[in-house]
GROMACS .gro file of C-alpha atoms in nm:
model
  123
    1MET     CA    1  17.593  -0.663   4.441
    2ALA     CA    2  17.328  -0.389   4.431
    3SER     CA    3  17.567  -0.161   4.242
    4ALA     CA    4  17.629  -0.434   3.981
    5CYS     CA    5  17.252  -0.465   3.923
    6LYS     CA    6  17.219  -0.087   3.891
    7ALA     CA    7  17.508  -0.079   3.644
    8ARG     CA    8  17.350  -0.355   3.430
    9PHE     CA    9  17.015  -0.173   3.441
   10ARG     CA   10  17.180   0.153   3.327
   11ILE     CA   11  17.364  -0.021   3.045
   12SER     CA   12  17.048  -0.193   2.923
   13THR     CA   13  16.853   0.134   2.946
   14VAL     CA   14  17.117   0.323   2.746
   15THR     CA   15  17.135   0.043   2.489
   16ALA     CA   16  16.756   0.043   2.447
   17ALA     CA   17  16.749   0.422   2.410
   18LEU     CA   18  17.026   0.420   2.148
   19THR     CA   19  16.850   0.144   1.956
   20ALA     CA   20  16.524   0.341   1.955
   21VAL     CA   21  16.696   0.662   1.840
   22SER     CA   22  16.887   0.490   1.560
   23GLY     CA   23  16.566   0.318   1.443
   24LEU     CA   24  16.388   0.654   1.438
   25LEU     CA   25  16.669   0.812   1.238
   26LEU     CA   26  16.654   0.532   0.983
   27ALA     CA   27  16.277   0.576   0.953
   28ILE     CA   28  16.299   0.950   0.878
   29ALA     CA   29  16.610   0.951   0.664
   30ALA     CA   30  16.561   0.989   0.291
   31PRO     CA   31  16.637   0.678   0.089
   32ALA     CA   32  16.975   0.663  -0.081
   33SER     CA   33  16.815   0.715  -0.421
   34ALA     CA   34  16.654   1.048  -0.321
   35GLU     CA   35  16.793   1.365  -0.472
   36VAL     CA   36  16.782   1.706  -0.306
   37LYS     CA   37  16.757   2.034  -0.492
   38SER     CA   38  16.733   2.381  -0.342
   39THR     CA   39  16.728   2.745  -0.438
   40CYS     CA   40  16.681   3.078  -0.264
   41GLY     CA   41  16.482   3.386  -0.349
   42THR     CA   42  16.495   3.727  -0.185
   43PHE     CA   43  16.318   3.627   0.138
   44ILE     CA   44  16.292   3.246   0.142
   45CYS     CA   45  16.482   2.932   0.048
   46VAL     CA   46  16.305   2.624  -0.085
   47ALA     CA   47  16.453   2.272  -0.084
   48THR     CA   48  16.294   1.949  -0.197
   49ALA     CA   49  16.381   1.582  -0.175
   50PHE     CA   50  16.256   1.385  -0.473
   51GLN     CA   51  16.296   1.055  -0.654
   52GLY     CA   52  16.299   1.049  -1.029
   53ARG     CA   53  16.095   1.313  -1.205
   54ASP     CA   54  15.755   1.265  -1.047
   55TYR     CA   55  15.784   1.160  -0.680
   56VAL     CA   56  15.817   1.442  -0.424
   57GLN     CA   57  15.913   1.333  -0.073
   58ASP     CA   58  15.921   1.664   0.109
   59ILE     CA   59  15.953   2.040   0.074
   60THR     CA   60  16.146   2.252   0.325
   61VAL     CA   61  16.079   2.626   0.330
   62THR     CA   62  16.304   2.857   0.532
   63THR     CA   63  16.302   3.233   0.577
   64ARG     CA   64  16.640   3.385   0.500
   65ASP     CA   65  16.633   3.633   0.788
   66GLY     CA   66  16.505   3.377   1.042
   67LEU     CA   67  16.191   3.577   1.123
   68PRO     CA   68  15.864   3.385   1.152
   69GLY     CA   69  15.579   3.417   0.908
   70THR     CA   70  15.324   3.196   0.739
   71LEU     CA   71  15.520   2.947   0.528
   72ARG     CA   72  15.347   2.764   0.246
   73ALA     CA   73  15.444   2.473   0.023
   74PHE     CA   74  15.267   2.368  -0.294
   75VAL     CA   75  15.316   2.127  -0.580
   76GLY     CA   76  15.045   1.980  -0.801
   77ASP     CA   77  14.738   1.921  -0.584
   78TYR     CA   78  14.937   1.936  -0.257
   79ARG     CA   79  14.893   2.250  -0.047
   80GLY     CA   80  15.035   2.296   0.302
   81SER     CA   81  15.096   2.592   0.532
   82LYS     CA   82  15.237   2.658   0.875
   83ALA     CA   83  15.202   2.992   1.057
   84ASN     CA   84  15.453   3.170   1.280
   85VAL     CA   85  15.760   2.963   1.197
   86SER     CA   86  16.087   3.048   1.025
   87ARG     CA   87  16.150   2.695   0.891
   88TRP     CA   88  15.920   2.402   0.819
   89ARG     CA   89  15.946   2.065   0.647
   90PHE     CA   90  15.630   1.963   0.465
   91ALA     CA   91  15.600   1.587   0.410
   92VAL     CA   92  15.445   1.535   0.066
   93ASN     CA   93  15.528   1.172  -0.019
   94ARG     CA   94  15.330   1.146  -0.339
   95GLU     CA   95  15.373   1.107  -0.709
   96ILE     CA   96  15.281   1.417  -0.908
   97ARG     CA   97  15.301   1.410  -1.285
   98ALA     CA   98  15.409   1.718  -1.477
   99TYR     CA   99  15.548   1.758  -1.824
  100PRO     CA  100  15.815   1.861  -1.910
  101ARG     CA  101  15.925   1.972  -1.559
  102LEU     CA  102  15.773   1.980  -1.212
  103ALA     CA  103  15.772   2.307  -1.012
  104VAL     CA  104  15.798   2.252  -0.635
  105CYS     CA  105  15.720   2.581  -0.465
  106GLY     CA  106  15.728   2.753  -0.131
  107GLY     CA  107  15.584   3.082  -0.021
  108LEU     CA  108  15.595   3.338   0.258
  109ASP     CA  109  15.293   3.540   0.371
  110SER     CA  110  15.294   3.814   0.631
  111GLY     CA  111  15.012   4.038   0.746
  112GLY     CA  112  14.773   3.875   0.500
  113ARG     CA  113  14.995   3.958   0.202
  114VAL     CA  114  15.204   3.732  -0.018
  115ILE     CA  115  15.565   3.837   0.037
  116GLU     CA  116  15.729   3.586  -0.198
  117ASN     CA  117  15.668   3.264  -0.388
  118HIS     CA  118  15.975   3.072  -0.501
  119CYS     CA  119  16.002   2.744  -0.693
  120VAL     CA  120  16.252   2.464  -0.746
  121MET     CA  121  16.229   2.302  -1.088
  122ILE     CA  122  16.270   1.924  -1.099
  123PRO     CA  123  16.399   1.799  -1.433
   0.00000   0.00000   0.00000
């Protein structure tokens, strides 16, 4: 009987863990209406998830060679940076108006110098 109780406890624990993980994945997943656009420069790649023409959800900046540096993301009045990483997702989640197109940009700095800035244009 003790083994039956342990088995039920394990099943309920696994079920609770799977429910929590699936809820977390739903919370971080981009809505179905979000579009993703990306482009690469010489040293970095920049990707953005956006809705419509004015709402930026996030910006992901990745170094092409996988080496860490100071990654930056900027669009409108949003500025974010993260040092000593090779990939970072910046959560913007704001509406930024630009006419006729919005430039969503990422950058790479190393040794106090700007190595590259690269932008994705949102129509």
